[in-house]
XYZ file of C-alpha atoms in Angstrom:
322
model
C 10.473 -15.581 96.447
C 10.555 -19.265 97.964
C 7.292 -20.139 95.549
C 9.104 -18.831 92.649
C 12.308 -20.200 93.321
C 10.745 -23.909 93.397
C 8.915 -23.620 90.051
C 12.201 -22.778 88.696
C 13.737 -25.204 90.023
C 11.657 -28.034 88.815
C 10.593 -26.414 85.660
C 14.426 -25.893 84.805
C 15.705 -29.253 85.649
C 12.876 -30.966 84.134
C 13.789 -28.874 81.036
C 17.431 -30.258 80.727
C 16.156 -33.574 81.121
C 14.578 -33.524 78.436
C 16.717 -30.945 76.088
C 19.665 -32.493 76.783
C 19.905 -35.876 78.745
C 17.282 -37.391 77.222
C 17.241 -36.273 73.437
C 20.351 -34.266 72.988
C 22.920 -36.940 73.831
C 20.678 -39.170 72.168
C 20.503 -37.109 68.821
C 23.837 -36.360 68.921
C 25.215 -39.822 68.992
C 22.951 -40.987 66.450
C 21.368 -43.233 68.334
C 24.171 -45.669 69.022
C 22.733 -47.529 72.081
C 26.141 -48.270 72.745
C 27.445 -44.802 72.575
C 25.175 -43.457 74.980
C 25.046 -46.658 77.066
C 27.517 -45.246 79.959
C 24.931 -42.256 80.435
C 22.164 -45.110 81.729
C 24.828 -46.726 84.050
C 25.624 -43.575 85.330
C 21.918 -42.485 85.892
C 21.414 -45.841 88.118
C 24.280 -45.601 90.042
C 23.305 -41.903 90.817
C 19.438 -43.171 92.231
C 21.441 -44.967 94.333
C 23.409 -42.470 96.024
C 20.372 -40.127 96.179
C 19.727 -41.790 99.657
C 22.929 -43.229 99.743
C 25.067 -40.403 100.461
C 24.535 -39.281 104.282
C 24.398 -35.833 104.054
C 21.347 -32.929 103.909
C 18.853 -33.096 100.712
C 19.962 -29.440 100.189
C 23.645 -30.463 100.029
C 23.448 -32.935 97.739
C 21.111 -31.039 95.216
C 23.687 -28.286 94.869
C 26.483 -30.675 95.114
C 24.923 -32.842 91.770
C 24.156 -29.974 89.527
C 27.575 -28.650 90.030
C 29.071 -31.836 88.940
C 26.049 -31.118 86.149
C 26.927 -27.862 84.751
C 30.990 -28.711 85.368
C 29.876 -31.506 82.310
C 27.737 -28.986 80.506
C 30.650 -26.637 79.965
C 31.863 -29.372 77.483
C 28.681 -30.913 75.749
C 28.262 -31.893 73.169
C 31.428 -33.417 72.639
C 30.846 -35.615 76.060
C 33.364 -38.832 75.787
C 32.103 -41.994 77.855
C 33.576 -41.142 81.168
C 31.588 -37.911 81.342
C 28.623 -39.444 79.777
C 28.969 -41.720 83.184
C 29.199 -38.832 85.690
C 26.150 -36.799 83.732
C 24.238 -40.001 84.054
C 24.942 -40.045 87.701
C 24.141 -36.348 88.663
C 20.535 -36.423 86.871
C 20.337 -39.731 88.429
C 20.739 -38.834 91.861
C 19.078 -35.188 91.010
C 15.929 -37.028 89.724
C 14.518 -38.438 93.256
C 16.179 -35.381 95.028
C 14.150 -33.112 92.774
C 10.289 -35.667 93.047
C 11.455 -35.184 97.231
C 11.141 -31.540 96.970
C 7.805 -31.865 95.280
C 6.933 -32.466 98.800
C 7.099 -28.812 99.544
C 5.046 -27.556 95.978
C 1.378 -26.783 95.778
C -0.877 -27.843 93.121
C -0.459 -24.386 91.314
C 3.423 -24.115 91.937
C 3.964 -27.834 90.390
C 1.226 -27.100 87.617
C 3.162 -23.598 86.683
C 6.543 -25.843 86.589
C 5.411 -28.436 84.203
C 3.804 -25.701 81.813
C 6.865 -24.277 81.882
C 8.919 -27.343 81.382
C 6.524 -28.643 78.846
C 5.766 -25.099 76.336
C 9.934 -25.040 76.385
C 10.871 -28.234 75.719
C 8.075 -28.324 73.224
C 9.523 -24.914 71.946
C 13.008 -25.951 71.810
C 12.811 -29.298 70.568
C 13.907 -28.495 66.949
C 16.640 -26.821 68.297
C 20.005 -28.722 66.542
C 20.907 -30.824 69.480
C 25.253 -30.239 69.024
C 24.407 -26.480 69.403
C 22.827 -27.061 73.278
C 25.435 -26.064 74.823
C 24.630 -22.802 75.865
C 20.906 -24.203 76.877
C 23.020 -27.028 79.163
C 24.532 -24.093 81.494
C 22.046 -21.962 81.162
C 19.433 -24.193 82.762
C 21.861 -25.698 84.763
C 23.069 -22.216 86.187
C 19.615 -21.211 86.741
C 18.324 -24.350 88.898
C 21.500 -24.271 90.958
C 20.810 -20.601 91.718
C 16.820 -21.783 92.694
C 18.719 -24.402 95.253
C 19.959 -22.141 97.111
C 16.804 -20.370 98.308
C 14.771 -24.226 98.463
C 12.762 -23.738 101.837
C 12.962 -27.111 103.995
C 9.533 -26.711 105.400
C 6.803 -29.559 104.101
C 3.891 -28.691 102.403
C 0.893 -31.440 101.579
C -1.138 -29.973 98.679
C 0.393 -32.406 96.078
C -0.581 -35.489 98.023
C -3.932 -34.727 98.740
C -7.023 -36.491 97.569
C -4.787 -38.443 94.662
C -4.507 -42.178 93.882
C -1.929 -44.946 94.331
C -0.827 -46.546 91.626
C 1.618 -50.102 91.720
C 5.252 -49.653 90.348
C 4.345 -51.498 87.323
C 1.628 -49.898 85.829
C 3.817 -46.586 85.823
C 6.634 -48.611 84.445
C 3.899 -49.398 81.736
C 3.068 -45.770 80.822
C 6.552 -44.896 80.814
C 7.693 -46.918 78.657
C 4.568 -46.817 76.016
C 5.602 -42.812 76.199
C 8.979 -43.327 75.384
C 8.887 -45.727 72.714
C 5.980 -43.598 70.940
C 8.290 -40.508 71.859
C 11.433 -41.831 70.299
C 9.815 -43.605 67.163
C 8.322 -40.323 66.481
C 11.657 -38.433 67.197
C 13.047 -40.193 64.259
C 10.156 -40.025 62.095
C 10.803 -38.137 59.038
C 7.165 -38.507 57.794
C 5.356 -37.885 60.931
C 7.324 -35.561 63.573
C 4.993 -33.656 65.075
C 7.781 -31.266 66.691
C 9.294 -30.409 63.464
C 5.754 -30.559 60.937
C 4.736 -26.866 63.036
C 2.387 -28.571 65.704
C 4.184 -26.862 68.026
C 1.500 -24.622 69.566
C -0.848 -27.136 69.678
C 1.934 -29.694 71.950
C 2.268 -27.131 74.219
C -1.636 -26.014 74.682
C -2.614 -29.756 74.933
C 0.396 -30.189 77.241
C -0.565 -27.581 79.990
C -4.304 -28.598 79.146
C -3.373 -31.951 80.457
C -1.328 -30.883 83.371
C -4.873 -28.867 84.363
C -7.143 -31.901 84.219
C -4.878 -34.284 85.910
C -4.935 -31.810 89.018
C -8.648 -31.260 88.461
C -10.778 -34.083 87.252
C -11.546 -36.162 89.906
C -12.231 -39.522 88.819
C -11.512 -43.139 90.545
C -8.324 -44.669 90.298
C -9.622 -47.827 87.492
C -11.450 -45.076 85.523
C -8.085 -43.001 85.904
C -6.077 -46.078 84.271
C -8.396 -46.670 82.123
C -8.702 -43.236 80.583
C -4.430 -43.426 80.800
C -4.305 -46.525 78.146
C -6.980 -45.448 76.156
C -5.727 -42.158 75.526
C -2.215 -44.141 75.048
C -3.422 -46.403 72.799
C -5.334 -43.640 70.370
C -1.575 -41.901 70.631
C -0.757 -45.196 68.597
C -3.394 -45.477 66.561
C -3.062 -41.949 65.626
C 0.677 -42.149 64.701
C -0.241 -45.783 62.638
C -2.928 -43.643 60.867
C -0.316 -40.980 59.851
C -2.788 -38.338 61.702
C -0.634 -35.270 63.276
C -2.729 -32.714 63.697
C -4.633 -35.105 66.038
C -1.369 -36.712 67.699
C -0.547 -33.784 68.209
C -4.012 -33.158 70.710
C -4.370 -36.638 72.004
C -0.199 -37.772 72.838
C 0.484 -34.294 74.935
C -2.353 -34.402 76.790
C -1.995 -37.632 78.046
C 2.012 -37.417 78.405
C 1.157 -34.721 81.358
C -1.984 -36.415 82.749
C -0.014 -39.428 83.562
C 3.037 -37.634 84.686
C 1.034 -35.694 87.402
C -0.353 -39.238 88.479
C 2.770 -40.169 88.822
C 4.364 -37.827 90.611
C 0.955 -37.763 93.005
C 1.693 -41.003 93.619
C 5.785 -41.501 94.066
C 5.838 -38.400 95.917
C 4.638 -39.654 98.942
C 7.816 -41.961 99.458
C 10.535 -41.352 101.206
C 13.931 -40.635 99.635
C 15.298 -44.510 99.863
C 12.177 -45.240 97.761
C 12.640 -42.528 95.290
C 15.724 -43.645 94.378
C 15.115 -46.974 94.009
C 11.482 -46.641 91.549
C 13.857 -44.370 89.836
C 16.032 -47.079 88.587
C 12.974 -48.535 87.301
C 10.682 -45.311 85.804
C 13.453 -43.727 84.589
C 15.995 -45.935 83.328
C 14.882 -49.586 82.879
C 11.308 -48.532 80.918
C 13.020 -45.308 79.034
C 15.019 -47.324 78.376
C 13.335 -50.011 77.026
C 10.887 -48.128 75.292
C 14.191 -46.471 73.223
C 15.268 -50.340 72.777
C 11.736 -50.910 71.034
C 12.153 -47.845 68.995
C 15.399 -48.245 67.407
C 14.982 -51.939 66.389
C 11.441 -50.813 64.685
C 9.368 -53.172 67.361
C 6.995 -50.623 67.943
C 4.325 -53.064 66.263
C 4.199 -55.249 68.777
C 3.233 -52.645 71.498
C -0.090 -52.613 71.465
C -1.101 -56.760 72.376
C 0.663 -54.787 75.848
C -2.956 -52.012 75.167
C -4.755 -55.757 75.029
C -3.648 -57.049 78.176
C -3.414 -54.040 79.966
C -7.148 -53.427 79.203
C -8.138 -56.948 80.270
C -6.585 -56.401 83.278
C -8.142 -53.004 84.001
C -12.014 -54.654 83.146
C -11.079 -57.827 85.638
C -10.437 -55.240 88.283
C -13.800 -53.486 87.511
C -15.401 -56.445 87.966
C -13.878 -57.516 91.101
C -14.843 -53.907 92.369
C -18.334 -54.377 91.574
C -18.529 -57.584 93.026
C -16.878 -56.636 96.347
C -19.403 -53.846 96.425
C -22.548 -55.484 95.884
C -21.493 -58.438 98.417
């Protein structure tokens, strides 16, 4: 029951994230950076009190999505000073929820993100002022999860993974997000709404699969991360869907399991603070890039980054043949 409670849990939250934090408020305000801008604020201030806020993990999980569904009950029509409190309960449940990864095996975090991933991908189309019942709904049913969350540890998701500095996962987040919100708003190339839905969510859990089981060096792991990033670009410049479609979901989830692999192993005070950072400075400016139409001058960033990557090859190799 304790297994199944914490894939639902992460699967569930992840989900509203996504449906509605990320794109639905977006959507629905059209984009207006400013709109939406108390939302961000909110979402710092809340990785803040994460670890701020002296009281039990398990307390402050169920005391956050409360405050979450209590805003739910009246999206869409959110006005600035709820848009603030939203932003702070997914901001403090954000490190709260990476902390309990702590206690997830490989398979219980893999089933979560398939999850996570095939709805989202499923439910994307879905008109985003008509969320509302998807808001409580996966609200209600994460809150319900919390209260059976065991406290014991567990080590599986650490194991045998890589460390990787804050800024290269700054990087990857925000070359997802740009990508991800240019192609939001593409009407000639959306891959959610052109029926490449099946194919996101296959290539989704097919990356989520190989991040856990392809064991591969951490430059060679970088490496494969920009690559794959940078054919997500060339892909979309080539007006290719079908193929976007294969290449962009499978490397979303790879990186996002390195990620979490890696972040996990901090303590909450740390969480909170590479929060602020993964999931509100680069989100955020990788939806900057998108809607002023920068998104060609993204990849000199695939240029550099792969310079950078080769330079540390070499070093390797010449450390190892001294």
């Amino acid at each position: 029951m304790q297994k199944l409670t914490l894939i639902f849990f992460i699967a569930f939250e992840l989900c509203y994230y996504l449906l509605i934090a990320q794109t639905g408020i977006v959507e629905h305000y059209s984009s207006n950076i400013f709109a939406i801008a108390f939302l961000p604020i909110g979402g710092i201030i809340g990785s803040i009190l994460s670890f701020a806020i002296k009281v039990s993990e398990k307390k402050k999980i169920i005391g956050f999505l409360i405050i979450q569904l209590i805003v739910s009950l009246f999206y869409p029509n959110i006005n600035s000073f709820l848009l603030f409190i939203l932003g702070i309960s997914v901001g403090a449940l954000a490190p709260l929820l990476i902390n309990e990864l702590k206690k997830a095996s490989n398979i219980q975090l893999g089933f979560a993100l398939a999850i996570s991933y095939a709805l989202g991908t499923f439910m994307f189309t879905y008109d985003a002022s008509k969320r509302t019942s998807i808001a409580i709904l996966f609200t209600i049913i994460t809150l319900i999860s919390s209260f059976f969350l065991d406290m014991k540890k567990h080590k599986d998701l650490t194991k045998n993974s890589s460390n990787f500095p804050l800024y290269v996962m700054v990087l990857w987040i925000f070359l997802d997000s740009c990508l991800f919100e240019t192609l939001s708003r593409d009407m000639d190339i959306s891959i959610w709404r052109d029926g490449f839905s099946l194919e996101i969510a296959t290539f989704h859990i097919i990356g989520v699969v190989c991040a856990f089981y392809f064991k591969i060096e951490k430059v060679q792991k970088e490496l494969l991360i920009i690559t794959l990033f940078a054919l997500s670009y060339l892909f979309y410049f080539l007006q290719e869907p079908l193929i976007l479609s294969i290449v962009y979901p499978f490397v979303i989830s790879f990186y996002n399991v390195v990620i979490l692999q890696t972040i996990v192993k901090k303590d909450i005070k740390t969480l909170g603070i590479y929060m602020v950072f993964i999931g509100w400075a680069a989100s955020g400016a990788g939806l900057f890039v998108a809607l002023e139409n920068l998104i060609l001058y993204v990849p000199l960033m695939f240029f550099i980054s792969l310079i950078k990557i080769l330079i540390t090859q070499i070093q390797n190799k010449e450390i190892a043949y001294v």
